[in-house]
Amino acid sequence: MGSYNHQDIEALVLGDDLIFCVLSNVKKGAEKTFIKADVKPVVLKGELHYQVSKYDTQKVFHENLSPQGLVSYFEEVLGHYFKQAQFYTKKSDLQVLFNKRGEGTVLKKPPTRFAVDLSHNRKKQYLIPEGEACDFMQALGVMDSEGKVYKKMYDKFRQLNKYLEFVEDVLPYLGDEITIVDFGCGKAYLTFALYYYLVKLKNRAVKIIGLDLKQDVIQFCNQIAVQLGYDGLSFRIGDIGAFDYEERVDMVVSLHACDTATDEAIGKAVAWKAKVVYAVPCCQHELFNQLENNEMSLLLKHGVVKDKLATIVTDTLRAQALEAVGYQVQVLEFIDMTHTPKNILIRAVLSDKSEEQKKLDYEKYQAFINAWNVRPRIDKTLAVFFPASHKPE
Ligand SMILES: C[S@@+](CC[C@H](N)C(=O)[O-])C[C@H]1O[C@@H](n2cnc3c(N)ncnc32)[C@H](O)[C@@H]1O
């Protein structure tokens, strides 16, 4: 429980973090015009605004405010008119209660709502904008020296930026010195983007190791890293399953690494107690020939449907297995379908979940495994992290 500070609310509105808000509990003695109000972001003529809906007993009145206008509205009513506010933000849920003197206390909880993507209506503000020179984008052939994105690289440019938006969300979980392992980095567009973003735009001290099986690709990436003076970025040849690293690892990334390589990456991340795990799985074949379920046999009848189902079951199990070893997991769309259908992002953040909760999560995971009668690779890579006491009798 902390004290309410108007500047914190201002920062979350201006920082584009507010997802929804409900104001209620009108102060005794206030001239009662509305009994409740809620606030949601909307896009008007390409710009972010907030729609404030004010309720009386019969009707609802809408007003659209700029972010700064909303900050002023909050200043006017919070503690003076409404005694209670519930903020849903990208990073946390905040319940604020005001006493008679207008002093507020804040109860902070993990976030329960996800932001609605308004980007299709909004002038896109990319984290690495077009029109400004960017050394790694130029070196990798995404932009020219004036920052103009090459037409054929536009999808890649959008993908890199989208990826960084997802990374931005987890920055509060990472410290100022961050070590990251990027498994199956390939030509490493995303690895360079991550380094650039954290070091140049966010001023963090960062060490990133990219790992891949391909010698020529690793050689190329190391050359570019040296050429750009990216001292904390290096690349190694190797197989994920055989990779050892003795020091602390804060974040593990595995983007489009093939089939069960994702499970190996998750296994390493959990063993290192990495605070953050990003996995975008790709070409899951493992469960296709294992799935069995008499009640759901129609889902297994047509190869195309069964293939999609195998992917969904695999990713559901990966997400739930991470829950069972103590992570808070989100499954998100990585990039839109026009670029590639490989669009599931499993984003996991290590939490202080109780043993009891882990046990419940493990039981759900085990029940799902039993329902489909499968033995996925994730069950093997995480086996040692599921304590025996968690397993059902
Ligand atoms: C499709 S590429 C993705 C590259 C990059 N991560 C991206 O998303 O743009 C997959 C990469 O994973 C690498 N890979 C697959 N299995 C691997 C393993 N077991 N160990 C290391 N690298 C692996 C492949 O060599 C390939 O370069």
Short mmCIF file of C-alpha atoms and ligand atoms in Angstrom, two decimals:
data_model
loop_
_atom_site.label_atom_id
_atom_site.label_comp_id
_atom_site.label_asym_id
_atom_site.label_seq_id
_atom_site.Cartn_x
_atom_site.Cartn_y
_atom_site.Cartn_z
CA MET A 1 0.00 0.00 0.00
CA GLY A 2 1.51 3.38 -0.98
CA SER A 3 0.41 7.00 -0.98
CA TYR A 4 -1.30 8.48 -3.98
CA ASN A 5 0.79 10.90 -5.97
CA HIS A 6 -0.77 12.79 -8.84
CA GLN A 7 2.51 12.79 -10.75
CA ASP A 8 2.44 8.97 -10.96
CA ILE A 9 -0.97 9.12 -12.63
CA GLU A 10 0.24 11.87 -14.95
CA ALA A 11 3.23 9.70 -15.93
CA LEU A 12 1.06 6.71 -16.73
CA VAL A 13 -1.36 8.76 -18.87
CA LEU A 14 1.37 10.62 -20.75
CA GLY A 15 3.41 7.43 -21.00
CA ASP A 16 0.51 5.80 -22.88
CA ASP A 17 0.12 3.12 -20.19
CA LEU A 18 -3.53 3.55 -19.28
CA ILE A 19 -5.83 0.81 -20.58
CA PHE A 20 -9.02 1.56 -18.68
CA CYS A 21 -10.11 3.38 -15.56
CA VAL A 22 -13.25 3.49 -13.42
CA LEU A 23 -14.00 6.37 -11.06
CA SER A 24 -16.68 5.86 -8.41
CA ASN A 25 -17.89 6.54 -4.87
CA VAL A 26 -18.89 10.22 -4.94
CA LYS A 27 -17.74 12.20 -1.92
CA LYS A 28 -20.44 13.05 0.62
CA GLY A 29 -21.45 16.68 0.35
CA ALA A 30 -20.29 17.05 -3.28
CA GLU A 31 -22.92 18.36 -5.66
CA LYS A 32 -23.82 15.04 -7.26
CA THR A 33 -23.88 15.39 -11.05
CA PHE A 34 -22.52 11.95 -11.97
CA ILE A 35 -22.38 8.74 -9.99
CA LYS A 36 -19.59 7.07 -11.94
CA ALA A 37 -17.18 7.66 -14.81
CA ASP A 38 -14.91 5.46 -16.88
CA VAL A 39 -12.04 6.26 -19.20
CA LYS A 40 -10.66 4.44 -22.23
CA PRO A 41 -8.14 5.35 -24.93
CA VAL A 42 -9.51 6.13 -28.40
CA VAL A 43 -7.91 7.37 -31.59
CA LEU A 44 -9.31 10.52 -33.20
CA LYS A 45 -7.87 11.75 -36.51
CA GLY A 46 -4.81 9.60 -35.94
CA GLU A 47 -4.07 11.00 -32.46
CA LEU A 48 -4.46 9.33 -29.07
CA HIS A 49 -7.28 10.72 -26.94
CA TYR A 50 -9.24 9.44 -23.96
CA GLN A 51 -12.98 9.02 -23.95
CA VAL A 52 -14.45 9.87 -20.55
CA SER A 53 -17.95 8.41 -20.08
CA LYS A 54 -19.85 10.01 -17.19
CA TYR A 55 -22.91 8.24 -15.84
CA ASP A 56 -25.91 9.68 -14.03
CA THR A 57 -28.81 7.47 -13.02
CA GLN A 58 -30.40 7.58 -16.49
CA LYS A 59 -27.86 8.50 -19.12
CA VAL A 60 -24.25 8.42 -20.11
CA PHE A 61 -22.36 11.48 -21.40
CA HIS A 62 -19.16 11.14 -23.43
CA GLU A 63 -16.31 13.59 -23.63
CA ASN A 64 -13.05 13.17 -25.55
CA LEU A 65 -9.94 14.59 -23.94
CA SER A 66 -6.31 14.88 -24.98
CA PRO A 67 -3.84 13.05 -22.68
CA GLN A 68 -3.01 16.38 -21.00
CA GLY A 69 -6.75 17.13 -20.73
CA LEU A 70 -7.27 13.80 -18.97
CA VAL A 71 -4.47 14.58 -16.52
CA SER A 72 -6.26 17.85 -15.65
CA TYR A 73 -9.61 16.03 -15.34
CA PHE A 74 -8.09 13.53 -12.91
CA GLU A 75 -6.57 16.38 -10.92
CA GLU A 76 -9.99 18.02 -10.72
CA VAL A 77 -12.06 15.02 -9.63
CA LEU A 78 -9.79 12.53 -7.84
CA GLY A 79 -10.18 12.91 -4.10
CA HIS A 80 -12.35 16.01 -4.61
CA TYR A 81 -15.38 14.41 -6.25
CA PHE A 82 -14.70 10.67 -6.63
CA LYS A 83 -13.30 8.82 -3.61
CA GLN A 84 -12.32 5.69 -5.49
CA ALA A 85 -10.45 5.00 -8.72
CA GLN A 86 -9.45 1.73 -10.34
CA PHE A 87 -6.70 2.09 -12.96
CA TYR A 88 -5.89 -0.76 -15.34
CA THR A 89 -2.49 -0.12 -16.84
CA LYS A 90 -0.04 -2.07 -18.99
CA LYS A 91 2.23 -2.65 -15.99
CA SER A 92 -0.14 -3.01 -13.04
CA ASP A 93 -3.66 -2.55 -11.70
CA LEU A 94 -3.96 0.29 -9.20
CA GLN A 95 -6.78 0.77 -6.77
CA VAL A 96 -6.81 4.25 -5.23
CA LEU A 97 -8.96 5.14 -2.22
CA PHE A 98 -9.28 8.71 -0.95
CA ASN A 99 -10.16 9.75 2.60
CA LYS A 100 -12.23 12.78 3.65
CA ARG A 101 -9.17 15.00 3.45
CA GLY A 102 -8.61 13.97 -0.18
CA GLU A 103 -5.48 11.94 0.64
CA GLY A 104 -5.19 8.77 -1.37
CA THR A 105 -3.68 5.33 -0.78
CA VAL A 106 -2.75 3.05 -3.64
CA LEU A 107 -2.98 -0.73 -3.75
CA LYS A 108 -0.91 -2.14 -6.60
CA LYS A 109 -1.54 -5.55 -8.16
CA PRO A 110 -0.25 -7.39 -11.26
CA PRO A 111 -1.98 -6.30 -14.49
CA THR A 112 -5.22 -8.09 -15.40
CA ARG A 113 -6.02 -6.35 -18.69
CA PHE A 114 -4.17 -6.16 -21.97
CA ALA A 115 -4.05 -3.04 -24.07
CA VAL A 116 -6.26 -2.92 -27.14
CA ASP A 117 -4.14 -2.43 -30.23
CA LEU A 118 -5.21 0.95 -31.60
CA SER A 119 -2.32 1.11 -34.01
CA HIS A 120 -4.47 0.61 -37.11
CA ASN A 121 -6.15 3.94 -36.39
CA ARG A 122 -3.14 5.76 -35.19
CA LYS A 123 -0.21 7.45 -36.88
CA LYS A 124 2.46 4.92 -36.08
CA GLN A 125 5.20 6.20 -33.80
CA TYR A 126 7.92 3.61 -34.25
CA LEU A 127 10.51 3.21 -31.51
CA ILE A 128 13.15 3.31 -34.24
CA PRO A 129 11.56 5.84 -36.57
CA GLU A 130 11.85 6.03 -40.32
CA GLY A 131 13.67 9.10 -41.59
CA GLU A 132 16.42 9.01 -38.95
CA ALA A 133 19.68 7.28 -39.73
CA CYS A 134 20.22 4.10 -37.70
CA ASP A 135 23.57 2.34 -37.93
CA PHE A 136 22.51 -1.31 -37.64
CA MET A 137 19.49 -0.88 -39.92
CA GLN A 138 21.85 0.52 -42.52
CA ALA A 139 24.44 -2.23 -42.03
CA LEU A 140 21.79 -4.95 -42.40
CA GLY A 141 20.25 -3.35 -45.49
CA VAL A 142 16.93 -2.26 -43.96
CA MET A 143 17.46 1.52 -44.39
CA ASP A 144 19.69 3.78 -46.42
CA SER A 145 22.08 6.29 -44.83
CA GLU A 146 19.29 8.89 -44.55
CA GLY A 147 16.96 6.54 -42.72
CA LYS A 148 14.72 5.73 -45.66
CA VAL A 149 13.45 2.16 -45.38
CA TYR A 150 13.97 0.07 -48.53
CA LYS A 151 10.60 -0.94 -49.94
CA LYS A 152 11.30 -4.67 -49.83
CA MET A 153 12.44 -4.37 -46.19
CA TYR A 154 9.36 -2.59 -44.89
CA ASP A 155 7.85 -5.71 -43.31
CA LYS A 156 11.14 -6.40 -41.54
CA PHE A 157 11.25 -2.77 -40.34
CA ARG A 158 7.74 -3.10 -38.87
CA GLN A 159 8.55 -6.46 -37.32
CA LEU A 160 11.67 -5.05 -35.62
CA ASN A 161 9.71 -2.17 -34.18
CA LYS A 162 6.85 -4.38 -33.05
CA TYR A 163 9.35 -6.63 -31.30
CA LEU A 164 10.85 -3.66 -29.46
CA GLU A 165 7.39 -2.59 -28.30
CA PHE A 166 7.01 -6.01 -26.68
CA VAL A 167 10.43 -5.61 -25.09
CA GLU A 168 9.53 -2.14 -23.80
CA ASP A 169 6.72 -3.70 -21.77
CA VAL A 170 9.13 -5.85 -19.74
CA LEU A 171 11.81 -3.20 -19.10
CA PRO A 172 10.57 -2.69 -15.52
CA TYR A 173 11.50 -6.32 -14.78
CA LEU A 174 15.07 -5.91 -16.02
CA GLY A 175 17.75 -3.97 -14.16
CA ASP A 176 20.33 -1.53 -15.48
CA GLU A 177 22.80 -4.31 -16.30
CA ILE A 178 21.21 -6.93 -18.48
CA THR A 179 22.56 -10.17 -19.91
CA ILE A 180 20.56 -11.74 -22.72
CA VAL A 181 20.98 -14.96 -24.67
CA ASP A 182 19.30 -15.01 -28.08
CA PHE A 183 18.91 -18.62 -29.19
CA GLY A 184 18.65 -19.35 -32.92
CA CYS A 185 19.49 -15.74 -33.73
CA GLY A 186 19.92 -16.39 -37.47
CA LYS A 187 20.97 -13.26 -39.35
CA ALA A 188 20.17 -11.41 -36.12
CA TYR A 189 18.09 -8.44 -37.26
CA LEU A 190 16.14 -8.75 -34.02
CA THR A 191 19.27 -9.24 -31.92
CA PHE A 192 20.87 -6.07 -33.30
CA ALA A 193 17.57 -4.22 -32.80
CA LEU A 194 17.41 -5.37 -29.18
CA TYR A 195 20.98 -4.25 -28.52
CA TYR A 196 20.48 -0.87 -30.21
CA TYR A 197 17.24 -0.26 -28.34
CA LEU A 198 18.55 -1.17 -24.87
CA VAL A 199 21.96 0.45 -25.19
CA LYS A 200 21.38 3.49 -27.39
CA LEU A 201 17.79 4.36 -26.61
CA LYS A 202 17.45 3.09 -23.03
CA ASN A 203 21.00 3.57 -21.77
CA ARG A 204 21.33 0.12 -20.22
CA ALA A 205 24.59 -1.81 -19.81
CA VAL A 206 23.90 -4.80 -21.98
CA LYS A 207 25.58 -8.02 -22.93
CA ILE A 208 23.89 -10.10 -25.61
CA ILE A 209 25.07 -13.45 -26.90
CA GLY A 210 23.49 -14.68 -30.11
CA LEU A 211 23.71 -18.43 -30.74
CA ASP A 212 23.08 -20.29 -33.96
CA LEU A 213 24.08 -23.49 -35.69
CA LYS A 214 25.17 -21.70 -38.87
CA GLN A 215 28.84 -20.83 -39.06
CA ASP A 216 28.59 -18.38 -41.98
CA VAL A 217 25.77 -16.46 -40.33
CA ILE A 218 27.63 -16.18 -37.02
CA GLN A 219 30.76 -14.98 -38.78
CA PHE A 220 28.73 -12.32 -40.64
CA CYS A 221 26.99 -11.14 -37.44
CA ASN A 222 30.25 -10.88 -35.49
CA GLN A 223 31.76 -8.82 -38.32
CA ILE A 224 28.84 -6.38 -38.26
CA ALA A 225 28.92 -6.12 -34.44
CA VAL A 226 32.63 -5.21 -34.55
CA GLN A 227 32.10 -2.79 -37.46
CA LEU A 228 29.36 -0.98 -35.48
CA GLY A 229 31.36 -0.96 -32.23
CA TYR A 230 28.63 -2.92 -30.42
CA ASP A 231 31.03 -4.10 -27.72
CA GLY A 232 28.47 -6.01 -25.66
CA LEU A 233 27.13 -7.99 -28.59
CA SER A 234 28.76 -11.22 -29.71
CA PHE A 235 27.73 -14.34 -31.58
CA ARG A 236 28.67 -17.97 -31.12
CA ILE A 237 28.20 -21.14 -33.12
CA GLY A 238 26.42 -23.87 -31.21
CA ASP A 239 23.38 -25.96 -30.45
CA ILE A 240 20.89 -24.62 -27.92
CA GLY A 241 20.67 -27.90 -25.98
CA ALA A 242 24.46 -28.04 -25.52
CA PHE A 243 24.98 -24.36 -24.66
CA ASP A 244 26.45 -23.65 -21.23
CA TYR A 245 26.76 -20.27 -19.58
CA GLU A 246 28.09 -19.86 -16.07
CA GLU A 247 27.08 -16.28 -15.33
CA ARG A 248 23.69 -14.72 -14.62
CA VAL A 249 21.28 -14.56 -17.54
CA ASP A 250 18.38 -12.10 -17.20
CA MET A 251 16.52 -12.70 -20.40
CA VAL A 252 16.29 -15.53 -22.92
CA VAL A 253 15.02 -14.94 -26.42
CA SER A 254 14.18 -17.61 -28.97
CA LEU A 255 12.49 -16.29 -32.08
CA HIS A 256 11.36 -18.69 -34.77
CA ALA A 257 13.82 -21.38 -33.70
CA CYS A 258 12.65 -24.57 -35.35
CA ASP A 259 10.41 -27.22 -33.78
CA THR A 260 11.61 -28.38 -30.34
CA ALA A 261 14.53 -25.89 -30.27
CA THR A 262 12.03 -23.59 -28.49
CA ASP A 263 11.66 -26.18 -25.70
CA GLU A 264 15.44 -26.39 -25.29
CA ALA A 265 15.58 -22.60 -25.05
CA ILE A 266 12.82 -22.52 -22.41
CA GLY A 267 14.64 -25.27 -20.48
CA LYS A 268 17.83 -23.16 -20.38
CA ALA A 269 15.93 -20.04 -19.36
CA VAL A 270 14.27 -21.81 -16.43
CA ALA A 271 17.56 -23.37 -15.32
CA TRP A 272 19.16 -19.90 -15.31
CA LYS A 273 16.13 -18.43 -13.50
CA ALA A 274 15.97 -15.83 -16.27
CA LYS A 275 13.59 -13.03 -15.30
CA VAL A 276 12.14 -12.76 -18.79
CA VAL A 277 11.59 -15.32 -21.56
CA TYR A 278 10.52 -14.47 -25.11
CA ALA A 279 9.71 -17.38 -27.39
CA VAL A 280 8.13 -17.23 -30.81
CA PRO A 281 7.81 -20.91 -31.73
CA CYS A 282 8.01 -22.15 -35.27
CA CYS A 283 7.19 -25.30 -37.25
CA GLN A 284 6.01 -27.53 -34.39
CA HIS A 285 5.83 -31.08 -35.72
CA GLU A 286 6.41 -33.02 -32.55
CA LEU A 287 2.84 -33.64 -31.37
CA PHE A 288 1.23 -34.26 -34.78
CA ASN A 289 1.71 -38.01 -34.51
CA GLN A 290 1.04 -38.19 -30.76
CA LEU A 291 -2.35 -36.50 -30.34
CA GLU A 292 -5.14 -38.83 -29.19
CA ASN A 293 -8.47 -37.84 -27.75
CA ASN A 294 -11.62 -39.91 -28.28
CA GLU A 295 -14.01 -37.12 -27.42
CA MET A 296 -12.27 -34.66 -29.72
CA SER A 297 -11.58 -37.12 -32.53
CA LEU A 298 -13.16 -34.79 -35.11
CA LEU A 299 -10.35 -32.33 -34.50
CA LEU A 300 -7.92 -35.06 -35.51
CA LYS A 301 -9.76 -36.18 -38.64
CA HIS A 302 -8.34 -33.72 -41.20
CA GLY A 303 -4.59 -33.34 -41.50
CA VAL A 304 -4.70 -29.55 -41.93
CA VAL A 305 -6.82 -29.05 -38.82
CA LYS A 306 -4.78 -31.58 -36.86
CA ASP A 307 -1.59 -29.75 -37.80
CA LYS A 308 -2.95 -26.44 -36.47
CA LEU A 309 -4.22 -28.21 -33.36
CA ALA A 310 -0.79 -29.77 -32.74
CA THR A 311 0.69 -26.26 -32.81
CA ILE A 312 -1.94 -24.91 -30.42
CA VAL A 313 -1.58 -27.83 -27.99
CA THR A 314 2.23 -27.52 -28.07
CA ASP A 315 2.20 -23.80 -27.34
CA THR A 316 -0.52 -24.10 -24.71
CA LEU A 317 1.60 -26.69 -22.90
CA ARG A 318 4.73 -24.54 -23.15
CA ALA A 319 2.90 -21.58 -21.65
CA GLN A 320 1.35 -23.67 -18.87
CA ALA A 321 4.64 -25.45 -18.09
CA LEU A 322 6.22 -22.04 -17.57
CA GLU A 323 3.35 -21.10 -15.25
CA ALA A 324 3.98 -24.29 -13.28
CA VAL A 325 7.61 -23.36 -12.65
CA GLY A 326 6.77 -19.87 -11.41
CA TYR A 327 6.38 -17.59 -14.42
CA GLN A 328 3.51 -15.24 -15.30
CA VAL A 329 2.85 -15.96 -18.94
CA GLN A 330 1.14 -14.11 -21.75
CA VAL A 331 0.52 -15.51 -25.22
CA LEU A 332 0.39 -12.66 -27.70
CA GLU A 333 0.26 -12.03 -31.43
CA PHE A 334 3.77 -11.23 -32.50
CA ILE A 335 3.26 -9.62 -35.90
CA ASP A 336 0.31 -9.52 -38.20
CA MET A 337 -0.50 -12.33 -40.58
CA THR A 338 0.52 -10.39 -43.67
CA HIS A 339 4.16 -10.79 -42.75
CA THR A 340 4.28 -14.40 -41.57
CA PRO A 341 1.90 -16.88 -39.98
CA LYS A 342 4.46 -17.65 -37.24
CA ASN A 343 2.82 -15.19 -34.96
CA ILE A 344 2.51 -16.53 -31.43
CA LEU A 345 4.73 -14.90 -28.83
CA ILE A 346 5.06 -16.61 -25.47
CA ARG A 347 6.18 -13.90 -23.06
CA ALA A 348 6.99 -15.02 -19.53
CA VAL A 349 8.14 -13.04 -16.53
CA LEU A 350 9.47 -14.76 -13.39
CA SER A 351 7.10 -14.08 -10.50
CA ASP A 352 6.96 -14.71 -6.79
CA LYS A 353 4.05 -17.09 -7.22
CA SER A 354 3.32 -19.32 -4.21
CA GLU A 355 4.14 -23.04 -4.14
CA GLU A 356 0.41 -23.69 -3.84
CA GLN A 357 -0.29 -21.74 -7.05
CA LYS A 358 2.53 -23.55 -8.87
CA LYS A 359 1.01 -26.84 -7.78
CA LEU A 360 -2.39 -25.82 -9.18
CA ASP A 361 -0.76 -24.70 -12.43
CA TYR A 362 1.14 -27.96 -12.63
CA GLU A 363 -2.04 -29.99 -12.13
CA LYS A 364 -3.76 -28.13 -14.97
CA TYR A 365 -0.73 -28.76 -17.16
CA GLN A 366 -0.72 -32.45 -16.31
CA ALA A 367 -4.47 -32.78 -16.91
CA PHE A 368 -4.05 -31.23 -20.37
CA ILE A 369 -1.20 -33.61 -21.19
CA ASN A 370 -3.38 -36.54 -20.12
CA ALA A 371 -6.35 -35.30 -22.15
CA TRP A 372 -4.30 -35.34 -25.35
CA ASN A 373 -2.19 -38.33 -24.36
CA VAL A 374 1.07 -36.66 -25.37
CA ARG A 375 4.61 -36.46 -24.06
CA PRO A 376 5.93 -33.10 -25.36
CA ARG A 377 9.58 -32.12 -25.30
CA ILE A 378 8.84 -29.31 -22.84
CA ASP A 379 7.89 -32.01 -20.32
CA LYS A 380 11.38 -33.44 -20.64
CA THR A 381 13.30 -30.15 -20.64
CA LEU A 382 11.44 -28.91 -17.55
CA ALA A 383 11.08 -32.28 -15.78
CA VAL A 384 13.64 -31.48 -13.09
CA PHE A 385 11.93 -28.17 -12.28
CA PHE A 386 8.57 -29.77 -11.51
CA PRO A 387 9.19 -30.84 -7.89
CA ALA A 388 8.03 -34.39 -7.10
CA SER A 389 5.74 -32.99 -4.41
CA HIS A 390 3.83 -31.18 -7.16
CA LYS A 391 2.99 -34.31 -9.02
CA PRO A 392 -0.42 -35.85 -8.37
CA GLU A 393 -0.44 -39.13 -6.37
C1 LIG B 1 13.97 -18.99 -38.83
S1 LIG B 1 15.51 -18.59 -38.18
C2 LIG B 1 15.12 -17.27 -37.10
C3 LIG B 1 16.18 -16.24 -36.98
C4 LIG B 1 15.84 -15.10 -36.02
N1 LIG B 1 15.73 -15.55 -34.66
C5 LIG B 1 14.57 -14.39 -36.44
O1 LIG B 1 13.53 -14.59 -35.81
O2 LIG B 1 14.60 -13.62 -37.40
C6 LIG B 1 15.81 -19.93 -37.09
C7 LIG B 1 17.25 -20.06 -36.70
O3 LIG B 1 17.32 -20.97 -35.62
C8 LIG B 1 18.52 -21.70 -35.78
N2 LIG B 1 18.40 -22.94 -34.99
C9 LIG B 1 17.46 -23.91 -35.13
N3 LIG B 1 17.67 -24.91 -34.24
C10 LIG B 1 18.76 -24.55 -33.51
C11 LIG B 1 19.47 -25.14 -32.44
N4 LIG B 1 19.11 -26.31 -31.96
N5 LIG B 1 20.54 -24.50 -31.95
C12 LIG B 1 20.92 -23.29 -32.43
N6 LIG B 1 20.29 -22.67 -33.45
C13 LIG B 1 19.22 -23.27 -33.99
C14 LIG B 1 18.60 -21.92 -37.27
O4 LIG B 1 19.93 -22.21 -37.67
C15 LIG B 1 18.09 -20.60 -37.81
O5 LIG B 1 19.14 -19.71 -38.11
#
